[in-house]
Structure formats: structure tokens, C-alpha cells
């Protein structure tokens, strides 16, 4: 979502003649768009500002803005501790960024823009065309979260759940397709909680799938509690909807899920997986896991491994618990750090084995790849198959924006390598 937001910030600043540059030393306005999910997010801001100060030691100081969730959560502290920062602007206020920059140009002092003004934000952004021109583009449809998992900062940094109108989203999707997008990834912190005038995510998916030149639709990130039957059926009935679902579970133990306030059980979660597998047999899953959450016993941890093995995730994103300031879990007693680290090492190894075994099954198979760009070296093209695996092929023809059948010849942990084939893909759908 930060990538989407950064692009939209650029669409806005163009209006006041501030354009993107790759050359930091020539910048006269430096915007650092931050994410607060990961550990040490604030330290990274200070580190970046330190580098900027060095760069501009003998030059005129640029305007320095900190945007995003770190600005939202820790803006006051940032401004107090680092005088080089001129202002902070939260993720729901960035539609005001031009006003902020112009005020700073005029030596007025707008310091802290961190209101939750999400409706006004999207109202302002709707009038500005999204200029992103990637083959695979992001489109924010929903923001914020009402779930309040005890470890998570999102409800405090992005605010309550808010869904944009279908009409606005379709207009933006059409713009992206006019710019060349063949795939759109619908974004939301709780994307499947999308609800606008009783229209759900499944309604939106069908609406967008009507755009002829759009070939693929994805969405991220889903919450198990909002995985309704209509969305499951959309995976059967909408052929543009891709069969890779990122469905975070965080833990395989009901005790820990309850302690986290996740609002679902392992059984609820497995039931969703079962239903999805029934409507479309080639569906695959990826997930997020927190290892070593406060109170996690060895038995709880083993249950998480059991769940991972049972589902057979093609990608698992796992981290040891990291206490985020301002969340209810911040003050909980943590488990032994070494235990948590050792569990994570073992967990990652098992997750990698599952992933590698899956990737071995792809060797010799024919997959449909949407090519996104030519690579810097040689006549090589990068794309993704339907399950979001990175695929590289060599070609003398420009493949950008095309979907081709590719026979996978080999692969490593991150990338598959193949050749274009005229043979047809074999995709099996359940009846
Ligand atoms: S549902 Fe997701 S975004 Fe919301 S609080 Fe839980 S982890 Fe955070």
C-alpha cells in the first residue's frame, strides 16, 4: 500500500511542479514514506535523515517530510528529536501534502498533519488521474481496520475501516488499464472487509472484470473472518481472479489466536481453505506467521507447524514477535528470546522445504505468464504465473504486457526459468 500511496503522492506533487528524481543530491523536497509494521521502523527514519544531512552538508537544505504510518504513530517524537524534519504527514492526510509543501516554501510552519480524514483524502485523490503505468498495478479499495489484533499498529495508524465507492474504483481501474495495466491488485488492510452500500469485494471483482483489456485480478490482504461464501464462489466464477490467496493465519493454536484477538479459530480457517479448494482445485495459499507470541508454548508452536504442513503454503512470511509501541501486546511478558529464535529457524526451514517441494513440481509444467518488463541484462523478460511465481524467459520478441504459455525448465528459491511454448496450459477446475 505504501507503494500505491507513494505513487499517488507523486501524482499530487506534480500539480505544484515537484517531480520524482532518482538523484537525491538534487532534490529540493525529500519525502520519506514510512511503514510502521516492522521492527526498528523509527530508527530507520533517523538513519535515513542522517544520510540526507551528510548529503546536504554544504548545500541548501531540502524540505524534509516524513509521511506514512511512522509519521502517524510517532510524529511528535520525530519532530522533537530530529530538527532536520520539517513536518510529518499521516497516511490519511497526504491529500494535503501540496498545501504543506507550499506553506514550507513560504516559511509558514505546518508541522503535523495526522488527522484521520480518509473520506476527504479519497475525494481529493479521485479528481487526480492515477498515472501509474505498470503492467501489474496496485489499486487501494479499502483502508484501515476494526479488528484490533493485539500485536498490530494498523488500527492506530490507518484508522477505522473505510471502503471507497465502486464507481470511483472502476474509474481508477479504467485509467490504470488505459495506462497499460493488464493486472490489478486490489489493496486493503482488510481487503475482504470491503463494503460500500452493501456491495462486497466479490461484487467489485465482477464489476472490474468487465474491463476487457484487464486480464488478471488479485487482492490482498484478506482476513479469515471476512472470507464470505460469495468471495469463495467468485474464485469459481470469475476466470480473471488469480488462484493464489494470501490469507494470514498468524498461529496454528487456538489459544494463541484467542490471545491475539484474531476473531477466528484454526477450524474456521481450515474450513475456508476447504471450501476454496472445492470451488477451484488449483488454488494455492500463502500466509503470515508470528512465532513466539507472548504465552506461546512449545505445544502451541507445534500446532502452527502442523497447520503449515497441512495447508502446504507456497509462501510463508514468518517473524518472531516484535512488540510494537502503542499496541496492547506491547506490555505482555515475552517468551524466552532464544526459544523464539530457535522456533523461527526451524519454522523457516520447514516452510522452505514445503515451498521447494512445490516448486520442484513445476519443473516441466506449462504455466501462463503475464510478462511485466524486459530485464536490464540481455533479451530476458520478467513475468509472473497465475500463482504469482516469478518467471524469467529469453526472447527476441517484446513480451511486455503479453500472457504466454511457458514451459518451466528450472528454478531456484525465488525465480523460475522457462521457455515460451505454443502448447496449451492445463488448468483444472473442479465441477
Ligand atoms: S486484522 Fe490485520 S490489520 Fe487488522 S489489526 Fe489484525 S493484523 Fe492488523
mmCIF file of C-alpha atoms in Angstrom, residues 14-408:
data_model
loop_
_atom_site.group_PDB
_atom_site.id
_atom_site.type_symbol
_atom_site.label_atom_id
_atom_site.label_comp_id
_atom_site.label_asym_id
_atom_site.label_seq_id
_atom_site.Cartn_x
_atom_site.Cartn_y
_atom_site.Cartn_z
ATOM 1 C CA UNK A 14 3.238 17.175 -9.906
ATOM 2 C CA UNK A 15 0.425 19.728 -9.633
ATOM 3 C CA UNK A 16 2.790 22.109 -7.822
ATOM 4 C CA UNK A 17 5.767 21.243 -10.034
ATOM 5 C CA UNK A 18 7.541 18.783 -7.808
ATOM 6 C CA UNK A 19 8.602 15.732 -9.808
ATOM 7 C CA UNK A 20 10.311 12.468 -8.994
ATOM 8 C CA UNK A 21 14.105 12.355 -9.184
ATOM 9 C CA UNK A 22 16.493 9.462 -8.775
ATOM 10 C CA UNK A 23 19.256 11.860 -7.817
ATOM 11 C CA UNK A 24 18.903 12.568 -4.097
ATOM 12 C CA UNK A 25 21.554 15.306 -4.161
ATOM 13 C CA UNK A 26 19.450 17.480 -6.475
ATOM 14 C CA UNK A 27 16.210 17.181 -4.541
ATOM 15 C CA UNK A 28 14.568 20.224 -3.002
ATOM 16 C CA UNK A 29 11.830 18.266 -1.267
ATOM 17 C CA UNK A 30 12.564 14.907 0.315
ATOM 18 C CA UNK A 31 9.567 12.748 1.265
ATOM 19 C CA UNK A 32 10.159 9.605 3.227
ATOM 20 C CA UNK A 33 7.077 7.374 3.115
ATOM 21 C CA UNK A 34 7.337 5.042 6.071
ATOM 22 C CA UNK A 35 5.896 1.742 7.274
ATOM 23 C CA UNK A 36 5.431 1.050 10.964
ATOM 24 C CA UNK A 37 4.724 -2.672 10.802
ATOM 25 C CA UNK A 38 8.295 -3.897 11.049
ATOM 26 C CA UNK A 39 10.719 -3.572 13.914
ATOM 27 C CA UNK A 40 13.073 -0.592 14.057
ATOM 28 C CA UNK A 41 10.912 1.486 11.699
ATOM 29 C CA UNK A 42 11.634 4.698 13.633
ATOM 30 C CA UNK A 43 15.384 4.003 13.833
ATOM 31 C CA UNK A 44 15.379 3.613 10.041
ATOM 32 C CA UNK A 45 13.888 7.110 9.722
ATOM 33 C CA UNK A 46 16.677 8.642 11.857
ATOM 34 C CA UNK A 47 19.249 6.670 9.890
ATOM 35 C CA UNK A 48 17.880 7.919 6.575
ATOM 36 C CA UNK A 49 17.777 11.510 7.795
ATOM 37 C CA UNK A 50 21.385 11.140 8.956
ATOM 38 C CA UNK A 51 22.423 10.161 5.422
ATOM 39 C CA UNK A 52 20.442 13.056 3.986
ATOM 40 C CA UNK A 53 22.154 15.524 6.325
ATOM 41 C CA UNK A 54 25.546 14.280 5.153
ATOM 42 C CA UNK A 55 24.497 14.615 1.510
ATOM 43 C CA UNK A 56 23.381 18.220 2.053
ATOM 44 C CA UNK A 57 26.146 19.288 4.456
ATOM 45 C CA UNK A 58 27.379 22.040 2.103
ATOM 46 C CA UNK A 59 24.174 22.625 0.186
ATOM 47 C CA UNK A 60 20.811 24.260 0.762
ATOM 48 C CA UNK A 61 18.702 22.005 2.944
ATOM 49 C CA UNK A 62 15.716 20.446 1.141
ATOM 50 C CA UNK A 63 12.220 20.443 2.618
ATOM 51 C CA UNK A 64 12.053 17.209 4.620
ATOM 52 C CA UNK A 65 8.721 15.464 5.156
ATOM 53 C CA UNK A 66 8.046 12.179 6.898
ATOM 54 C CA UNK A 67 4.891 10.527 5.565
ATOM 55 C CA UNK A 68 3.153 7.231 6.336
ATOM 56 C CA UNK A 69 2.485 5.221 9.457
ATOM 57 C CA UNK A 70 5.632 6.121 11.424
ATOM 58 C CA UNK A 71 4.645 9.770 10.997
ATOM 59 C CA UNK A 72 1.158 8.897 12.232
ATOM 60 C CA UNK A 73 2.310 6.904 15.253
ATOM 61 C CA UNK A 74 5.406 8.796 16.312
ATOM 62 C CA UNK A 75 5.218 12.154 14.538
ATOM 63 C CA UNK A 76 5.513 14.321 17.660
ATOM 64 C CA UNK A 77 8.592 12.450 18.874
ATOM 65 C CA UNK A 78 10.211 12.623 15.423
ATOM 66 C CA UNK A 79 9.712 16.377 15.240
ATOM 67 C CA UNK A 80 11.087 16.867 18.727
ATOM 68 C CA UNK A 81 14.122 14.646 18.300
ATOM 69 C CA UNK A 82 15.185 15.491 14.742
ATOM 70 C CA UNK A 83 15.057 19.172 13.853
ATOM 71 C CA UNK A 84 16.059 18.422 10.261
ATOM 72 C CA UNK A 85 12.480 17.130 9.744
ATOM 73 C CA UNK A 86 10.178 19.985 8.730
ATOM 74 C CA UNK A 87 6.837 18.236 9.033
ATOM 75 C CA UNK A 88 5.046 14.901 9.387
ATOM 76 C CA UNK A 89 2.014 13.763 7.416
ATOM 77 C CA UNK A 90 -0.050 10.661 8.236
ATOM 78 C CA UNK A 91 -1.337 8.137 5.661
ATOM 79 C CA UNK A 92 -4.883 9.524 5.828
ATOM 80 C CA UNK A 93 -3.804 13.147 5.353
ATOM 81 C CA UNK A 94 -1.459 13.020 2.381
ATOM 82 C CA UNK A 95 -4.027 14.682 0.111
ATOM 83 C CA UNK A 96 -2.906 17.846 1.965
ATOM 84 C CA UNK A 97 0.737 17.415 1.014
ATOM 85 C CA UNK A 98 0.802 20.227 -1.558
ATOM 86 C CA UNK A 99 -0.579 22.701 0.950
ATOM 87 C CA UNK A 100 2.079 21.550 3.377
ATOM 88 C CA UNK A 101 4.934 21.911 0.864
ATOM 89 C CA UNK A 102 3.745 25.352 -0.272
ATOM 90 C CA UNK A 103 3.485 26.518 3.341
ATOM 91 C CA UNK A 104 7.017 25.335 3.982
ATOM 92 C CA UNK A 105 8.251 27.070 0.827
ATOM 93 C CA UNK A 106 6.732 30.249 2.227
ATOM 94 C CA UNK A 107 8.324 29.697 5.619
ATOM 95 C CA UNK A 108 4.950 29.072 7.251
ATOM 96 C CA UNK A 109 5.062 26.206 9.670
ATOM 97 C CA UNK A 110 2.642 23.340 9.069
ATOM 98 C CA UNK A 111 4.112 20.764 11.367
ATOM 99 C CA UNK A 112 1.813 17.874 11.990
ATOM 100 C CA UNK A 113 -0.877 16.646 9.565
ATOM 101 C CA UNK A 114 -2.061 13.414 11.123
ATOM 102 C CA UNK A 115 -5.852 13.571 11.120
ATOM 103 C CA UNK A 116 -7.871 10.501 10.060
ATOM 104 C CA UNK A 117 -9.557 12.199 7.156
ATOM 105 C CA UNK A 118 -9.877 9.226 4.851
ATOM 106 C CA UNK A 119 -13.104 10.333 3.129
ATOM 107 C CA UNK A 120 -11.661 13.713 2.260
ATOM 108 C CA UNK A 121 -8.434 12.039 1.139
ATOM 109 C CA UNK A 122 -10.154 9.845 -1.425
ATOM 110 C CA UNK A 123 -12.443 12.696 -2.504
ATOM 111 C CA UNK A 124 -9.327 14.745 -3.292
ATOM 112 C CA UNK A 125 -7.497 11.883 -4.978
ATOM 113 C CA UNK A 126 -10.464 10.950 -7.195
ATOM 114 C CA UNK A 127 -10.034 14.158 -9.117
ATOM 115 C CA UNK A 128 -6.421 13.355 -9.955
ATOM 116 C CA UNK A 129 -5.718 10.657 -12.519
ATOM 117 C CA UNK A 130 -3.592 7.755 -11.328
ATOM 118 C CA UNK A 131 -0.528 7.923 -13.583
ATOM 119 C CA UNK A 132 0.923 4.550 -12.611
ATOM 120 C CA UNK A 133 1.813 2.740 -15.842
ATOM 121 C CA UNK A 134 2.891 -0.667 -14.676
ATOM 122 C CA UNK A 135 1.619 -3.867 -16.305
ATOM 123 C CA UNK A 136 0.708 -5.004 -12.807
ATOM 124 C CA UNK A 137 -0.702 -2.098 -10.816
ATOM 125 C CA UNK A 138 -1.971 -1.564 -7.299
ATOM 126 C CA UNK A 139 -5.339 -0.013 -6.524
ATOM 127 C CA UNK A 140 -6.397 0.792 -2.958
ATOM 128 C CA UNK A 141 -10.077 -0.028 -2.410
ATOM 129 C CA UNK A 142 -10.242 -0.129 1.371
ATOM 130 C CA UNK A 143 -8.200 1.216 4.228
ATOM 131 C CA UNK A 144 -7.993 0.822 7.960
ATOM 132 C CA UNK A 145 -9.004 -1.921 10.312
ATOM 133 C CA UNK A 146 -11.575 -2.545 13.049
ATOM 134 C CA UNK A 147 -10.197 -5.909 14.135
ATOM 135 C CA UNK A 148 -7.659 -4.772 16.743
ATOM 136 C CA UNK A 149 -5.364 -7.781 16.813
ATOM 137 C CA UNK A 150 -3.370 -7.178 19.962
ATOM 138 C CA UNK A 151 0.033 -7.047 18.243
ATOM 139 C CA UNK A 152 -0.874 -4.738 15.371
ATOM 140 C CA UNK A 153 -0.450 -0.995 14.869
ATOM 141 C CA UNK A 154 -2.712 -0.678 11.825
ATOM 142 C CA UNK A 155 -5.950 0.314 13.621
ATOM 143 C CA UNK A 156 -3.987 3.147 15.283
ATOM 144 C CA UNK A 157 -2.062 4.310 12.226
ATOM 145 C CA UNK A 158 -4.586 3.818 9.391
ATOM 146 C CA UNK A 159 -7.741 4.313 11.450
ATOM 147 C CA UNK A 160 -11.128 2.561 11.140
ATOM 148 C CA UNK A 161 -12.219 0.532 8.103
ATOM 149 C CA UNK A 162 -13.252 2.668 5.169
ATOM 150 C CA UNK A 163 -14.293 1.442 1.707
ATOM 151 C CA UNK A 164 -14.180 3.556 -1.435
ATOM 152 C CA UNK A 165 -17.160 3.652 -3.769
ATOM 153 C CA UNK A 166 -17.323 1.044 -6.559
ATOM 154 C CA UNK A 167 -17.801 3.835 -9.084
ATOM 155 C CA UNK A 168 -14.568 5.604 -8.082
ATOM 156 C CA UNK A 169 -12.644 2.358 -8.053
ATOM 157 C CA UNK A 170 -13.877 1.340 -11.521
ATOM 158 C CA UNK A 171 -12.918 4.760 -12.907
ATOM 159 C CA UNK A 172 -9.427 4.415 -11.441
ATOM 160 C CA UNK A 173 -9.144 0.830 -12.718
ATOM 161 C CA UNK A 174 -10.062 2.028 -16.237
ATOM 162 C CA UNK A 175 -7.366 4.713 -16.010
ATOM 163 C CA UNK A 176 -4.795 2.114 -14.998
ATOM 164 C CA UNK A 177 -5.822 -0.123 -17.907
ATOM 165 C CA UNK A 178 -5.605 2.858 -20.300
ATOM 166 C CA UNK A 179 -2.060 3.351 -18.952
ATOM 167 C CA UNK A 180 -1.226 -0.251 -19.860
ATOM 168 C CA UNK A 181 -2.161 -2.312 -16.793
ATOM 169 C CA UNK A 182 -3.132 -5.914 -17.536
ATOM 170 C CA UNK A 183 -3.315 -6.924 -13.913
ATOM 171 C CA UNK A 184 -4.743 -5.048 -10.935
ATOM 172 C CA UNK A 185 -4.023 -5.931 -7.353
ATOM 173 C CA UNK A 186 -6.835 -4.600 -5.157
ATOM 174 C CA UNK A 187 -5.427 -3.399 -1.853
ATOM 175 C CA UNK A 188 -6.752 -3.015 1.634
ATOM 176 C CA UNK A 189 -5.536 -3.722 5.141
ATOM 177 C CA UNK A 190 -8.672 -5.882 5.342
ATOM 178 C CA UNK A 191 -9.469 -6.043 1.674
ATOM 179 C CA UNK A 192 -12.253 -8.601 2.014
ATOM 180 C CA UNK A 193 -13.992 -6.419 4.605
ATOM 181 C CA UNK A 194 -14.765 -4.173 1.614
ATOM 182 C CA UNK A 195 -18.326 -2.955 1.958
ATOM 183 C CA UNK A 196 -19.737 0.011 0.129
ATOM 184 C CA UNK A 197 -23.506 0.467 0.160
ATOM 185 C CA UNK A 198 -23.899 -3.284 0.716
ATOM 186 C CA UNK A 199 -21.616 -4.114 -2.234
ATOM 187 C CA UNK A 200 -18.898 -6.540 -1.272
ATOM 188 C CA UNK A 201 -15.461 -7.416 -2.613
ATOM 189 C CA UNK A 202 -16.963 -10.126 -4.841
ATOM 190 C CA UNK A 203 -19.315 -7.536 -6.443
ATOM 191 C CA UNK A 204 -16.374 -5.245 -7.074
ATOM 192 C CA UNK A 205 -14.308 -8.055 -8.594
ATOM 193 C CA UNK A 206 -17.078 -8.909 -11.080
ATOM 194 C CA UNK A 207 -17.525 -5.243 -11.926
ATOM 195 C CA UNK A 208 -13.834 -4.732 -12.627
ATOM 196 C CA UNK A 209 -13.559 -7.981 -14.563
ATOM 197 C CA UNK A 210 -15.852 -6.360 -17.175
ATOM 198 C CA UNK A 211 -12.929 -4.178 -18.285
ATOM 199 C CA UNK A 212 -11.967 -6.041 -21.420
ATOM 200 C CA UNK A 213 -8.241 -5.322 -21.593
ATOM 201 C CA UNK A 214 -7.776 -6.229 -17.938
ATOM 202 C CA UNK A 215 -6.601 -9.833 -17.799
ATOM 203 C CA UNK A 216 -5.923 -10.554 -14.167
ATOM 204 C CA UNK A 217 -7.274 -9.529 -10.764
ATOM 205 C CA UNK A 218 -5.696 -10.152 -7.373
ATOM 206 C CA UNK A 219 -6.469 -8.822 -3.925
ATOM 207 C CA UNK A 220 -4.552 -8.519 -0.700
ATOM 208 C CA UNK A 221 -4.662 -8.754 2.344
ATOM 209 C CA UNK A 222 -7.611 -10.847 3.487
ATOM 210 C CA UNK A 223 -8.828 -11.642 6.971
ATOM 211 C CA UNK A 224 -10.334 -15.105 7.631
ATOM 212 C CA UNK A 225 -13.294 -13.580 9.482
ATOM 213 C CA UNK A 226 -14.433 -11.733 6.343
ATOM 214 C CA UNK A 227 -13.923 -14.606 3.920
ATOM 215 C CA UNK A 228 -17.563 -14.938 2.919
ATOM 216 C CA UNK A 229 -19.102 -17.576 0.647
ATOM 217 C CA UNK A 230 -19.736 -15.068 -2.161
ATOM 218 C CA UNK A 231 -15.986 -14.361 -2.330
ATOM 219 C CA UNK A 232 -15.263 -18.080 -2.366
ATOM 220 C CA UNK A 233 -17.710 -18.503 -5.255
ATOM 221 C CA UNK A 234 -16.061 -15.623 -7.115
ATOM 222 C CA UNK A 235 -12.982 -17.837 -7.341
ATOM 223 C CA UNK A 236 -15.075 -20.358 -9.215
ATOM 224 C CA UNK A 237 -16.952 -17.953 -11.455
ATOM 225 C CA UNK A 238 -14.510 -15.171 -12.242
ATOM 226 C CA UNK A 239 -11.791 -16.514 -14.513
ATOM 227 C CA UNK A 240 -9.768 -13.314 -14.176
ATOM 228 C CA UNK A 241 -9.374 -13.843 -10.443
ATOM 229 C CA UNK A 242 -5.983 -15.449 -9.826
ATOM 230 C CA UNK A 243 -5.687 -18.671 -7.810
ATOM 231 C CA UNK A 244 -3.172 -17.505 -5.203
ATOM 232 C CA UNK A 245 -4.664 -16.260 -1.956
ATOM 233 C CA UNK A 246 -2.689 -14.568 0.777
ATOM 234 C CA UNK A 247 -4.616 -15.462 3.908
ATOM 235 C CA UNK A 248 -2.733 -14.604 7.108
ATOM 236 C CA UNK A 249 -3.334 -17.008 9.996
ATOM 237 C CA UNK A 250 -0.512 -15.928 12.384
ATOM 238 C CA UNK A 251 -0.710 -19.075 14.548
ATOM 239 C CA UNK A 252 -1.966 -22.657 14.379
ATOM 240 C CA UNK A 253 -3.000 -22.694 18.029
ATOM 241 C CA UNK A 254 -6.477 -21.621 19.117
ATOM 242 C CA UNK A 255 -5.075 -20.461 22.470
ATOM 243 C CA UNK A 256 -2.712 -18.068 20.755
ATOM 244 C CA UNK A 257 -5.305 -16.927 18.208
ATOM 245 C CA UNK A 258 -7.557 -16.016 21.109
ATOM 246 C CA UNK A 259 -4.721 -14.278 22.953
ATOM 247 C CA UNK A 260 -4.030 -12.295 19.774
ATOM 248 C CA UNK A 261 -7.737 -11.375 19.416
ATOM 249 C CA UNK A 262 -7.745 -12.774 15.898
ATOM 250 C CA UNK A 263 -11.512 -13.482 15.991
ATOM 251 C CA UNK A 264 -11.253 -16.862 14.246
ATOM 252 C CA UNK A 265 -10.191 -20.396 15.137
ATOM 253 C CA UNK A 266 -7.944 -22.849 13.305
ATOM 254 C CA UNK A 267 -11.080 -24.814 12.397
ATOM 255 C CA UNK A 268 -12.746 -21.717 10.858
ATOM 256 C CA UNK A 269 -9.597 -21.108 8.867
ATOM 257 C CA UNK A 270 -9.311 -24.679 7.585
ATOM 258 C CA UNK A 271 -12.962 -24.614 6.624
ATOM 259 C CA UNK A 272 -12.329 -21.630 4.320
ATOM 260 C CA UNK A 273 -9.357 -23.414 2.749
ATOM 261 C CA UNK A 274 -11.506 -26.500 2.187
ATOM 262 C CA UNK A 275 -14.295 -24.524 0.531
ATOM 263 C CA UNK A 276 -11.844 -22.698 -1.731
ATOM 264 C CA UNK A 277 -10.174 -25.953 -2.727
ATOM 265 C CA UNK A 278 -13.595 -27.333 -3.577
ATOM 266 C CA UNK A 279 -14.529 -24.500 -5.936
ATOM 267 C CA UNK A 280 -11.152 -24.333 -7.604
ATOM 268 C CA UNK A 281 -8.706 -27.204 -7.262
ATOM 269 C CA UNK A 282 -5.587 -25.307 -8.372
ATOM 270 C CA UNK A 283 -5.864 -22.666 -5.655
ATOM 271 C CA UNK A 284 -2.716 -22.126 -3.555
ATOM 272 C CA UNK A 285 -2.138 -20.189 -0.342
ATOM 273 C CA UNK A 286 0.436 -18.001 1.297
ATOM 274 C CA UNK A 287 0.323 -16.730 4.857
ATOM 275 C CA UNK A 288 1.896 -14.661 7.627
ATOM 276 C CA UNK A 289 3.036 -16.187 10.902
ATOM 277 C CA UNK A 290 4.138 -14.712 14.210
ATOM 278 C CA UNK A 291 6.416 -17.097 16.049
ATOM 279 C CA UNK A 292 6.956 -16.726 19.808
ATOM 280 C CA UNK A 293 3.895 -14.586 20.587
ATOM 281 C CA UNK A 294 3.664 -13.927 24.373
ATOM 282 C CA UNK A 295 2.390 -17.084 26.042
ATOM 283 C CA UNK A 296 3.263 -19.389 23.097
ATOM 284 C CA UNK A 297 4.188 -22.823 24.457
ATOM 285 C CA UNK A 298 6.123 -25.461 22.572
ATOM 286 C CA UNK A 299 2.821 -27.244 22.032
ATOM 287 C CA UNK A 300 1.259 -24.084 20.518
ATOM 288 C CA UNK A 301 4.251 -23.739 18.213
ATOM 289 C CA UNK A 302 3.996 -27.374 17.083
ATOM 290 C CA UNK A 303 0.347 -26.733 16.180
ATOM 291 C CA UNK A 304 1.478 -23.898 13.914
ATOM 292 C CA UNK A 305 3.857 -26.269 12.147
ATOM 293 C CA UNK A 306 1.055 -28.818 11.825
ATOM 294 C CA UNK A 307 -1.181 -26.207 10.200
ATOM 295 C CA UNK A 308 1.554 -25.066 7.830
ATOM 296 C CA UNK A 309 2.236 -28.634 6.733
ATOM 297 C CA UNK A 310 -1.455 -29.374 6.338
ATOM 298 C CA UNK A 311 -2.169 -26.357 4.118
ATOM 299 C CA UNK A 312 1.142 -26.599 2.226
ATOM 300 C CA UNK A 313 1.680 -22.858 1.806
ATOM 301 C CA UNK A 314 3.629 -21.930 -1.314
ATOM 302 C CA UNK A 315 4.955 -18.908 0.554
ATOM 303 C CA UNK A 316 5.181 -18.237 4.284
ATOM 304 C CA UNK A 317 6.213 -14.927 5.787
ATOM 305 C CA UNK A 318 7.331 -15.531 9.349
ATOM 306 C CA UNK A 319 8.829 -13.335 12.057
ATOM 307 C CA UNK A 320 9.416 -13.604 15.761
ATOM 308 C CA UNK A 321 7.037 -11.467 17.795
ATOM 309 C CA UNK A 322 8.158 -7.867 17.942
ATOM 310 C CA UNK A 323 6.364 -5.628 20.428
ATOM 311 C CA UNK A 324 5.041 -2.511 18.694
ATOM 312 C CA UNK A 325 4.669 0.595 20.877
ATOM 313 C CA UNK A 326 1.063 1.592 21.481
ATOM 314 C CA UNK A 327 -0.408 -1.888 20.956
ATOM 315 C CA UNK A 328 -1.995 -3.962 23.763
ATOM 316 C CA UNK A 329 0.648 -6.684 23.286
ATOM 317 C CA UNK A 330 3.462 -4.207 23.937
ATOM 318 C CA UNK A 331 3.422 -4.742 27.693
ATOM 319 C CA UNK A 332 2.904 -8.516 27.680
ATOM 320 C CA UNK A 333 5.610 -10.700 29.125
ATOM 321 C CA UNK A 334 7.636 -12.078 26.242
ATOM 322 C CA UNK A 335 8.775 -15.664 25.928
ATOM 323 C CA UNK A 336 12.477 -16.514 26.077
ATOM 324 C CA UNK A 337 14.096 -14.811 23.077
ATOM 325 C CA UNK A 338 16.319 -17.792 22.291
ATOM 326 C CA UNK A 339 13.331 -20.134 22.270
ATOM 327 C CA UNK A 340 11.530 -17.782 19.880
ATOM 328 C CA UNK A 341 14.560 -17.516 17.604
ATOM 329 C CA UNK A 342 15.139 -21.281 17.527
ATOM 330 C CA UNK A 343 11.477 -21.894 16.744
ATOM 331 C CA UNK A 344 11.640 -19.399 13.903
ATOM 332 C CA UNK A 345 14.763 -21.038 12.423
ATOM 333 C CA UNK A 346 13.077 -24.448 12.469
ATOM 334 C CA UNK A 347 9.813 -22.997 11.169
ATOM 335 C CA UNK A 348 11.510 -21.279 8.244
ATOM 336 C CA UNK A 349 13.359 -24.456 7.323
ATOM 337 C CA UNK A 350 10.142 -26.486 7.199
ATOM 338 C CA UNK A 351 8.399 -23.676 5.284
ATOM 339 C CA UNK A 352 11.277 -23.598 2.768
ATOM 340 C CA UNK A 353 11.123 -27.369 2.310
ATOM 341 C CA UNK A 354 7.395 -27.158 1.559
ATOM 342 C CA UNK A 355 7.975 -24.290 -0.869
ATOM 343 C CA UNK A 356 10.881 -26.038 -2.608
ATOM 344 C CA UNK A 357 8.944 -29.271 -2.997
ATOM 345 C CA UNK A 358 6.094 -27.326 -4.564
ATOM 346 C CA UNK A 359 8.463 -25.534 -6.916
ATOM 347 C CA UNK A 360 10.007 -28.857 -7.983
ATOM 348 C CA UNK A 361 6.548 -29.987 -9.109
ATOM 349 C CA UNK A 362 6.505 -27.046 -11.531
ATOM 350 C CA UNK A 363 9.566 -28.202 -13.487
ATOM 351 C CA UNK A 364 8.366 -29.468 -16.859
ATOM 352 C CA UNK A 365 4.891 -27.917 -16.381
ATOM 353 C CA UNK A 366 3.370 -25.283 -18.635
ATOM 354 C CA UNK A 367 2.246 -22.134 -16.846
ATOM 355 C CA UNK A 368 0.602 -18.941 -18.065
ATOM 356 C CA UNK A 369 2.895 -15.971 -17.528
ATOM 357 C CA UNK A 370 1.998 -12.289 -17.717
ATOM 358 C CA UNK A 371 5.209 -10.507 -18.685
ATOM 359 C CA UNK A 372 5.804 -7.244 -16.853
ATOM 360 C CA UNK A 373 9.119 -5.931 -18.134
ATOM 361 C CA UNK A 374 12.340 -6.526 -20.031
ATOM 362 C CA UNK A 375 15.248 -7.126 -17.702
ATOM 363 C CA UNK A 376 18.316 -4.915 -17.633
ATOM 364 C CA UNK A 377 20.640 -7.626 -18.891
ATOM 365 C CA UNK A 378 20.140 -9.445 -22.217
ATOM 366 C CA UNK A 379 16.933 -10.308 -24.028
ATOM 367 C CA UNK A 380 15.289 -11.576 -20.889
ATOM 368 C CA UNK A 381 11.753 -10.887 -19.758
ATOM 369 C CA UNK A 382 10.297 -10.985 -16.266
ATOM 370 C CA UNK A 383 6.733 -12.016 -15.517
ATOM 371 C CA UNK A 384 4.534 -13.878 -13.082
ATOM 372 C CA UNK A 385 2.463 -17.015 -13.438
ATOM 373 C CA UNK A 386 -1.082 -17.293 -12.106
ATOM 374 C CA UNK A 387 0.248 -18.284 -8.679
ATOM 375 C CA UNK A 388 2.439 -15.186 -8.518
ATOM 376 C CA UNK A 389 5.688 -17.109 -9.060
ATOM 377 C CA UNK A 390 8.414 -15.012 -10.709
ATOM 378 C CA UNK A 391 9.312 -16.416 -14.130
ATOM 379 C CA UNK A 392 12.117 -15.373 -16.477
ATOM 380 C CA UNK A 393 12.428 -16.347 -20.167
ATOM 381 C CA UNK A 394 14.696 -15.306 -23.002
ATOM 382 C CA UNK A 395 13.042 -13.861 -26.063
ATOM 383 C CA UNK A 396 13.910 -11.742 -29.087
ATOM 384 C CA UNK A 397 10.310 -10.519 -29.243
ATOM 385 C CA UNK A 398 8.984 -7.866 -26.887
ATOM 386 C CA UNK A 399 6.810 -9.802 -24.445
ATOM 387 C CA UNK A 400 5.849 -6.868 -22.218
ATOM 388 C CA UNK A 401 2.157 -6.957 -21.363
ATOM 389 C CA UNK A 402 1.545 -10.321 -23.023
ATOM 390 C CA UNK A 403 0.361 -13.566 -21.471
ATOM 391 C CA UNK A 404 2.285 -16.565 -22.833
ATOM 392 C CA UNK A 405 2.456 -20.260 -22.105
ATOM 393 C CA UNK A 406 5.849 -21.003 -20.599
ATOM 394 C CA UNK A 407 7.396 -24.400 -20.032
ATOM 395 C CA UNK A 408 9.333 -24.300 -16.748
#
